[in-house]
Amino acid sequence: MAESANWMDMEGAQSSGGLNVQFYRGTKRDVYNSIQNGAPIDVGIDYVKVSNAGEKDNVIHEVNELHKRRWPDQWRAYQEGRLQIADGAPLDLLFPGNPEIVSTLKANNVHTIEQLADYPDSSLTAFTPTWKAKAQQFLKGKADNRFPELEARAKQAETELAEMKAMVQQLMVAQQGVQTHSADQVEVANIAPSAEPPRRGPGRPPKIHEEN
């Protein structure tokens, strides 16, 4: 895919929160070393994939310093091995009792309330326009400071998510310790005790008579 027009369109969309940005590790053929060694040699490369919300087309670049400065949160999450979440309010705030709606939106590359509010009308084929209207109403109320409780819920959700991740990490470490301890016990049980030489009883050993 050509980078020119598509990349410029996506740059304009970033201010409205309509972009999905994903850093990932890929490979690239090292042409020079492949020729020198007479065999194909690949090297690891950091890439960034950028797409507009709701669109399947994307633009992929090798990561440079401009990308790191433009999307520092996603780059930091990638470096730390964390989930790269799109900037904006999570969809769960808008549809707390409808996980099927959230799942449908994410399947259509819409991950935040801001992205849903900016979704182009011409692409509203997979879901009802009322969802977009609800997102726009939410953002308007947020701007008017009429939804402080939703802000609190968003922060609480982030805190609970961080706590859950910490608990999962602790459980994984604990499980690994139990497995290591069990393996050590099995290894010890499989080691046969060293055989001791038979002890001599009291008195002189019996004399062995040789036959003539």
PDB file of C-alpha atoms in Angstrom:
ATOM      1  CA  MET A   1       0.000   0.000   0.000  1.00  0.00           C
ATOM      2  CA  ALA A   2       1.299   3.430  -0.902  1.00  0.00           C
ATOM      3  CA  GLU A   3       2.253   5.607   2.011  1.00  0.00           C
ATOM      4  CA  SER A   4       1.592   9.063   0.542  1.00  0.00           C
ATOM      5  CA  ALA A   5      -2.134   9.903   0.543  1.00  0.00           C
ATOM      6  CA  ASN A   6      -3.185   7.318   3.104  1.00  0.00           C
ATOM      7  CA  TRP A   7      -0.500   8.378   5.562  1.00  0.00           C
ATOM      8  CA  MET A   8      -1.443  12.043   5.203  1.00  0.00           C
ATOM      9  CA  ASP A   9      -5.117  11.241   5.818  1.00  0.00           C
ATOM     10  CA  MET A  10      -4.217   9.358   8.963  1.00  0.00           C
ATOM     11  CA  GLU A  11      -2.029  12.170  10.208  1.00  0.00           C
ATOM     12  CA  GLY A  12      -5.013  14.501   9.973  1.00  0.00           C
ATOM     13  CA  ALA A  13      -7.195  12.039  11.895  1.00  0.00           C
ATOM     14  CA  GLN A  14      -4.849  11.728  14.847  1.00  0.00           C
ATOM     15  CA  SER A  15      -6.017  14.985  16.437  1.00  0.00           C
ATOM     16  CA  SER A  16      -9.599  13.648  16.632  1.00  0.00           C
ATOM     17  CA  GLY A  17      -8.575  10.426  18.306  1.00  0.00           C
ATOM     18  CA  GLY A  18      -9.600   8.383  15.273  1.00  0.00           C
ATOM     19  CA  LEU A  19      -6.412   6.369  14.888  1.00  0.00           C
ATOM     20  CA  ASN A  20      -5.486   2.870  15.964  1.00  0.00           C
ATOM     21  CA  VAL A  21      -1.735   2.559  16.460  1.00  0.00           C
ATOM     22  CA  GLN A  22       0.037  -0.747  17.016  1.00  0.00           C
ATOM     23  CA  PHE A  23       3.789  -1.256  17.443  1.00  0.00           C
ATOM     24  CA  TYR A  24       5.073  -4.772  16.858  1.00  0.00           C
ATOM     25  CA  ARG A  25       8.205  -6.761  16.087  1.00  0.00           C
ATOM     26  CA  GLY A  26       8.728  -8.118  12.594  1.00  0.00           C
ATOM     27  CA  THR A  27      11.513  -9.218  10.291  1.00  0.00           C
ATOM     28  CA  LYS A  28      13.238  -7.860   7.218  1.00  0.00           C
ATOM     29  CA  ARG A  29      15.563  -9.495   4.721  1.00  0.00           C
ATOM     30  CA  ASP A  30      19.161  -8.314   5.116  1.00  0.00           C
ATOM     31  CA  VAL A  31      20.031  -8.174   1.424  1.00  0.00           C
ATOM     32  CA  TYR A  32      23.713  -7.292   1.842  1.00  0.00           C
ATOM     33  CA  ASN A  33      24.544 -10.012   4.366  1.00  0.00           C
ATOM     34  CA  SER A  34      22.430 -12.505   2.452  1.00  0.00           C
ATOM     35  CA  ILE A  35      24.519 -11.890  -0.667  1.00  0.00           C
ATOM     36  CA  GLN A  36      27.775 -11.986   1.299  1.00  0.00           C
ATOM     37  CA  ASN A  37      26.906 -15.309   2.946  1.00  0.00           C
ATOM     38  CA  GLY A  38      25.198 -16.893  -0.016  1.00  0.00           C
ATOM     39  CA  ALA A  39      22.092 -17.626   2.068  1.00  0.00           C
ATOM     40  CA  PRO A  40      19.026 -15.633   3.162  1.00  0.00           C
ATOM     41  CA  ILE A  41      19.506 -13.764   6.455  1.00  0.00           C
ATOM     42  CA  ASP A  42      16.717 -11.884   8.203  1.00  0.00           C
ATOM     43  CA  VAL A  43      16.962  -9.254  10.943  1.00  0.00           C
ATOM     44  CA  GLY A  44      14.432  -8.104  13.551  1.00  0.00           C
ATOM     45  CA  ILE A  45      12.724  -4.763  12.938  1.00  0.00           C
ATOM     46  CA  ASP A  46      10.241  -2.678  14.955  1.00  0.00           C
ATOM     47  CA  TYR A  47       7.177  -1.730  12.905  1.00  0.00           C
ATOM     48  CA  VAL A  48       4.177   0.527  13.513  1.00  0.00           C
ATOM     49  CA  LYS A  49       0.771  -0.205  11.986  1.00  0.00           C
ATOM     50  CA  VAL A  50      -1.657   2.719  11.740  1.00  0.00           C
ATOM     51  CA  SER A  51      -5.293   2.573  10.692  1.00  0.00           C
ATOM     52  CA  ASN A  52      -8.369   4.767  10.889  1.00  0.00           C
ATOM     53  CA  ALA A  53     -11.086   3.600  13.266  1.00  0.00           C
ATOM     54  CA  GLY A  54     -13.555   1.324  11.531  1.00  0.00           C
ATOM     55  CA  GLU A  55     -11.333   0.706   8.501  1.00  0.00           C
ATOM     56  CA  LYS A  56      -9.492  -2.489   7.615  1.00  0.00           C
ATOM     57  CA  ASP A  57      -6.842  -0.750   5.495  1.00  0.00           C
ATOM     58  CA  ASN A  58      -3.689   0.248   7.309  1.00  0.00           C
ATOM     59  CA  VAL A  59      -0.264   1.744   6.748  1.00  0.00           C
ATOM     60  CA  ILE A  60       2.872   0.032   8.053  1.00  0.00           C
ATOM     61  CA  HIS A  61       6.228   1.757   8.632  1.00  0.00           C
ATOM     62  CA  GLU A  62       9.548   0.863  10.125  1.00  0.00           C
ATOM     63  CA  VAL A  63       9.634   2.669  13.454  1.00  0.00           C
ATOM     64  CA  ASN A  64      11.589   5.920  13.629  1.00  0.00           C
ATOM     65  CA  GLU A  65      11.948   8.647  16.246  1.00  0.00           C
ATOM     66  CA  LEU A  66       8.995  10.573  14.815  1.00  0.00           C
ATOM     67  CA  HIS A  67       6.669   7.659  15.524  1.00  0.00           C
ATOM     68  CA  LYS A  68       7.975   7.315  19.091  1.00  0.00           C
ATOM     69  CA  ARG A  69       7.348  11.018  19.782  1.00  0.00           C
ATOM     70  CA  ARG A  70       3.935  11.036  18.109  1.00  0.00           C
ATOM     71  CA  TRP A  71       2.594   8.031  20.051  1.00  0.00           C
ATOM     72  CA  PRO A  72       4.689   7.842  23.233  1.00  0.00           C
ATOM     73  CA  ASP A  73       2.094   5.919  25.285  1.00  0.00           C
ATOM     74  CA  GLN A  74       1.754   3.115  22.746  1.00  0.00           C
ATOM     75  CA  TRP A  75       5.523   2.958  22.239  1.00  0.00           C
ATOM     76  CA  ARG A  76       6.109   2.766  25.992  1.00  0.00           C
ATOM     77  CA  ALA A  77       3.512   0.008  26.331  1.00  0.00           C
ATOM     78  CA  TYR A  78       5.171  -1.922  23.500  1.00  0.00           C
ATOM     79  CA  GLN A  79       8.598  -1.556  25.093  1.00  0.00           C
ATOM     80  CA  GLU A  80       7.254  -2.815  28.425  1.00  0.00           C
ATOM     81  CA  GLY A  81       5.344  -5.694  26.894  1.00  0.00           C
ATOM     82  CA  ARG A  82       1.952  -4.271  27.891  1.00  0.00           C
ATOM     83  CA  LEU A  83      -1.285  -4.105  25.936  1.00  0.00           C
ATOM     84  CA  GLN A  84      -1.303  -1.126  23.581  1.00  0.00           C
ATOM     85  CA  ILE A  85      -4.615   0.618  24.211  1.00  0.00           C
ATOM     86  CA  ALA A  86      -5.940   3.348  21.943  1.00  0.00           C
ATOM     87  CA  ASP A  87      -6.128   6.818  23.496  1.00  0.00           C
ATOM     88  CA  GLY A  88      -9.608   7.677  24.706  1.00  0.00           C
ATOM     89  CA  ALA A  89     -12.451   6.521  26.935  1.00  0.00           C
ATOM     90  CA  PRO A  90     -13.143   2.763  26.905  1.00  0.00           C
ATOM     91  CA  LEU A  91     -16.333   1.583  25.236  1.00  0.00           C
ATOM     92  CA  ASP A  92     -17.381  -0.260  28.408  1.00  0.00           C
ATOM     93  CA  LEU A  93     -18.289   3.095  29.942  1.00  0.00           C
ATOM     94  CA  LEU A  94     -20.870   3.661  27.227  1.00  0.00           C
ATOM     95  CA  PHE A  95     -22.272   0.130  27.144  1.00  0.00           C
ATOM     96  CA  PRO A  96     -21.609  -1.369  30.613  1.00  0.00           C
ATOM     97  CA  GLY A  97     -24.400  -3.942  30.290  1.00  0.00           C
ATOM     98  CA  ASN A  98     -23.894  -4.809  26.617  1.00  0.00           C
ATOM     99  CA  PRO A  99     -20.614  -6.665  26.078  1.00  0.00           C
ATOM    100  CA  GLU A 100     -21.905  -7.809  22.681  1.00  0.00           C
ATOM    101  CA  ILE A 101     -21.968  -4.190  21.487  1.00  0.00           C
ATOM    102  CA  VAL A 102     -18.421  -3.585  22.705  1.00  0.00           C
ATOM    103  CA  SER A 103     -17.276  -6.795  21.021  1.00  0.00           C
ATOM    104  CA  THR A 104     -18.958  -5.821  17.741  1.00  0.00           C
ATOM    105  CA  LEU A 105     -17.365  -2.383  17.751  1.00  0.00           C
ATOM    106  CA  LYS A 106     -13.892  -3.754  18.465  1.00  0.00           C
ATOM    107  CA  ALA A 107     -14.314  -6.323  15.705  1.00  0.00           C
ATOM    108  CA  ASN A 108     -14.899  -3.346  13.399  1.00  0.00           C
ATOM    109  CA  ASN A 109     -11.699  -1.648  14.603  1.00  0.00           C
ATOM    110  CA  VAL A 110     -13.444   0.816  16.927  1.00  0.00           C
ATOM    111  CA  HIS A 111     -11.896   0.751  20.411  1.00  0.00           C
ATOM    112  CA  THR A 112     -12.822   4.022  22.156  1.00  0.00           C
ATOM    113  CA  ILE A 113     -15.813   6.303  22.601  1.00  0.00           C
ATOM    114  CA  GLU A 114     -13.961   9.052  20.728  1.00  0.00           C
ATOM    115  CA  GLN A 115     -13.439   6.761  17.745  1.00  0.00           C
ATOM    116  CA  LEU A 116     -17.120   5.806  17.735  1.00  0.00           C
ATOM    117  CA  ALA A 117     -18.181   9.458  17.883  1.00  0.00           C
ATOM    118  CA  ASP A 118     -15.957  10.261  14.871  1.00  0.00           C
ATOM    119  CA  TYR A 119     -17.005   7.194  12.878  1.00  0.00           C
ATOM    120  CA  PRO A 120     -17.962   8.221   9.301  1.00  0.00           C
ATOM    121  CA  ASP A 121     -21.665   7.981   8.533  1.00  0.00           C
ATOM    122  CA  SER A 122     -20.923   6.350   5.193  1.00  0.00           C
ATOM    123  CA  SER A 123     -19.384   3.362   7.000  1.00  0.00           C
ATOM    124  CA  LEU A 124     -22.231   2.723   9.465  1.00  0.00           C
ATOM    125  CA  THR A 125     -23.050  -0.717   8.102  1.00  0.00           C
ATOM    126  CA  ALA A 126     -22.080  -3.084  10.901  1.00  0.00           C
ATOM    127  CA  PHE A 127     -23.945  -1.290  13.697  1.00  0.00           C
ATOM    128  CA  THR A 128     -26.744   1.175  14.334  1.00  0.00           C
ATOM    129  CA  PRO A 129     -26.195   4.956  14.069  1.00  0.00           C
ATOM    130  CA  THR A 130     -27.704   5.350  17.550  1.00  0.00           C
ATOM    131  CA  TRP A 131     -24.458   4.022  19.011  1.00  0.00           C
ATOM    132  CA  LYS A 132     -22.556   6.872  17.387  1.00  0.00           C
ATOM    133  CA  ALA A 133     -25.134   9.388  18.624  1.00  0.00           C
ATOM    134  CA  LYS A 134     -24.773   8.011  22.138  1.00  0.00           C
ATOM    135  CA  ALA A 135     -20.987   8.402  21.942  1.00  0.00           C
ATOM    136  CA  GLN A 136     -21.322  12.004  20.758  1.00  0.00           C
ATOM    137  CA  GLN A 137     -23.760  12.742  23.581  1.00  0.00           C
ATOM    138  CA  PHE A 138     -21.345  11.252  26.084  1.00  0.00           C
ATOM    139  CA  LEU A 139     -18.467  13.429  24.866  1.00  0.00           C
ATOM    140  CA  LYS A 140     -20.660  16.523  24.854  1.00  0.00           C
ATOM    141  CA  GLY A 141     -21.722  15.841  28.422  1.00  0.00           C
ATOM    142  CA  LYS A 142     -18.100  15.218  29.358  1.00  0.00           C
ATOM    143  CA  ALA A 143     -17.135  18.571  27.892  1.00  0.00           C
ATOM    144  CA  ASP A 144     -19.984  20.184  29.841  1.00  0.00           C
ATOM    145  CA  ASN A 145     -18.775  18.398  32.990  1.00  0.00           C
ATOM    146  CA  ARG A 146     -22.091  16.579  33.459  1.00  0.00           C
ATOM    147  CA  PHE A 147     -20.547  13.118  33.761  1.00  0.00           C
ATOM    148  CA  PRO A 148     -18.161  13.220  36.751  1.00  0.00           C
ATOM    149  CA  GLU A 149     -19.334   9.786  37.881  1.00  0.00           C
ATOM    150  CA  LEU A 150     -18.285   8.290  34.545  1.00  0.00           C
ATOM    151  CA  GLU A 151     -14.855   9.795  34.942  1.00  0.00           C
ATOM    152  CA  ALA A 152     -14.612   8.175  38.364  1.00  0.00           C
ATOM    153  CA  ARG A 153     -15.731   4.856  36.906  1.00  0.00           C
ATOM    154  CA  ALA A 154     -13.069   5.085  34.214  1.00  0.00           C
ATOM    155  CA  LYS A 155     -10.332   5.624  36.787  1.00  0.00           C
ATOM    156  CA  GLN A 156     -11.706   2.819  38.935  1.00  0.00           C
ATOM    157  CA  ALA A 157     -11.734   0.477  35.933  1.00  0.00           C
ATOM    158  CA  GLU A 158      -8.101   1.316  35.181  1.00  0.00           C
ATOM    159  CA  THR A 159      -7.138   0.664  38.804  1.00  0.00           C
ATOM    160  CA  GLU A 160      -8.983  -2.659  38.888  1.00  0.00           C
ATOM    161  CA  LEU A 161      -7.363  -3.717  35.618  1.00  0.00           C
ATOM    162  CA  ALA A 162      -3.905  -2.958  36.992  1.00  0.00           C
ATOM    163  CA  GLU A 163      -4.701  -4.901  40.175  1.00  0.00           C
ATOM    164  CA  MET A 164      -5.945  -7.892  38.155  1.00  0.00           C
ATOM    165  CA  LYS A 165      -2.768  -7.903  36.076  1.00  0.00           C
ATOM    166  CA  ALA A 166      -0.671  -7.844  39.256  1.00  0.00           C
ATOM    167  CA  MET A 167      -2.683 -10.740  40.722  1.00  0.00           C
ATOM    168  CA  VAL A 168      -2.253 -12.795  37.553  1.00  0.00           C
ATOM    169  CA  GLN A 169       1.487 -12.155  37.635  1.00  0.00           C
ATOM    170  CA  GLN A 170       1.686 -13.245  41.284  1.00  0.00           C
ATOM    171  CA  LEU A 171      -0.303 -16.410  40.553  1.00  0.00           C
ATOM    172  CA  MET A 172       2.000 -17.268  37.646  1.00  0.00           C
ATOM    173  CA  VAL A 173       5.081 -16.827  39.856  1.00  0.00           C
ATOM    174  CA  ALA A 174       3.505 -18.903  42.634  1.00  0.00           C
ATOM    175  CA  GLN A 175       2.532 -21.669  40.209  1.00  0.00           C
ATOM    176  CA  GLN A 176       6.028 -21.747  38.790  1.00  0.00           C
ATOM    177  CA  GLY A 177       7.426 -22.114  42.322  1.00  0.00           C
ATOM    178  CA  VAL A 178       5.078 -25.016  43.109  1.00  0.00           C
ATOM    179  CA  GLN A 179       6.033 -26.799  39.888  1.00  0.00           C
ATOM    180  CA  THR A 180       9.735 -26.362  40.635  1.00  0.00           C
ATOM    181  CA  HIS A 181       9.284 -27.686  44.199  1.00  0.00           C
ATOM    182  CA  SER A 182       7.313 -30.711  42.949  1.00  0.00           C
ATOM    183  CA  ALA A 183       9.963 -31.484  40.358  1.00  0.00           C
ATOM    184  CA  ASP A 184      12.673 -31.378  43.040  1.00  0.00           C
ATOM    185  CA  GLN A 185      10.697 -33.808  45.221  1.00  0.00           C
ATOM    186  CA  VAL A 186      10.277 -36.250  42.356  1.00  0.00           C
ATOM    187  CA  GLU A 187      13.971 -36.083  41.591  1.00  0.00           C
ATOM    188  CA  VAL A 188      14.889 -36.801  45.220  1.00  0.00           C
ATOM    189  CA  ALA A 189      12.436 -39.721  45.405  1.00  0.00           C
ATOM    190  CA  ASN A 190      13.956 -41.295  42.305  1.00  0.00           C
ATOM    191  CA  ILE A 191      17.450 -41.347  43.778  1.00  0.00           C
ATOM    192  CA  ALA A 192      18.079 -44.882  45.218  1.00  0.00           C
ATOM    193  CA  PRO A 193      19.691 -45.002  48.698  1.00  0.00           C
ATOM    194  CA  SER A 194      23.325 -46.011  48.666  1.00  0.00           C
ATOM    195  CA  ALA A 195      23.851 -49.711  49.456  1.00  0.00           C
ATOM    196  CA  GLU A 196      25.835 -50.386  52.631  1.00  0.00           C
ATOM    197  CA  PRO A 197      28.236 -53.383  52.824  1.00  0.00           C
ATOM    198  CA  PRO A 198      26.962 -56.274  54.996  1.00  0.00           C
ATOM    199  CA  ARG A 199      28.240 -56.153  58.541  1.00  0.00           C
ATOM    200  CA  ARG A 200      30.136 -59.115  60.102  1.00  0.00           C
ATOM    201  CA  GLY A 201      28.561 -60.804  63.056  1.00  0.00           C
ATOM    202  CA  PRO A 202      30.374 -61.371  66.398  1.00  0.00           C
ATOM    203  CA  GLY A 203      33.090 -64.019  66.691  1.00  0.00           C
ATOM    204  CA  ARG A 204      35.618 -65.380  64.285  1.00  0.00           C
ATOM    205  CA  PRO A 205      34.607 -66.159  60.740  1.00  0.00           C
ATOM    206  CA  PRO A 206      34.038 -69.855  59.999  1.00  0.00           C
ATOM    207  CA  LYS A 207      37.048 -71.806  58.703  1.00  0.00           C
ATOM    208  CA  ILE A 208      36.704 -72.999  55.153  1.00  0.00           C
ATOM    209  CA  HIS A 209      37.896 -76.600  54.678  1.00  0.00           C
ATOM    210  CA  GLU A 210      39.529 -77.401  51.413  1.00  0.00           C
ATOM    211  CA  GLU A 211      38.897 -80.814  49.880  1.00  0.00           C
ATOM    212  CA  ASN A 212      41.963 -82.833  49.000  1.00  0.00           C
TER     213      ASN A 212
END
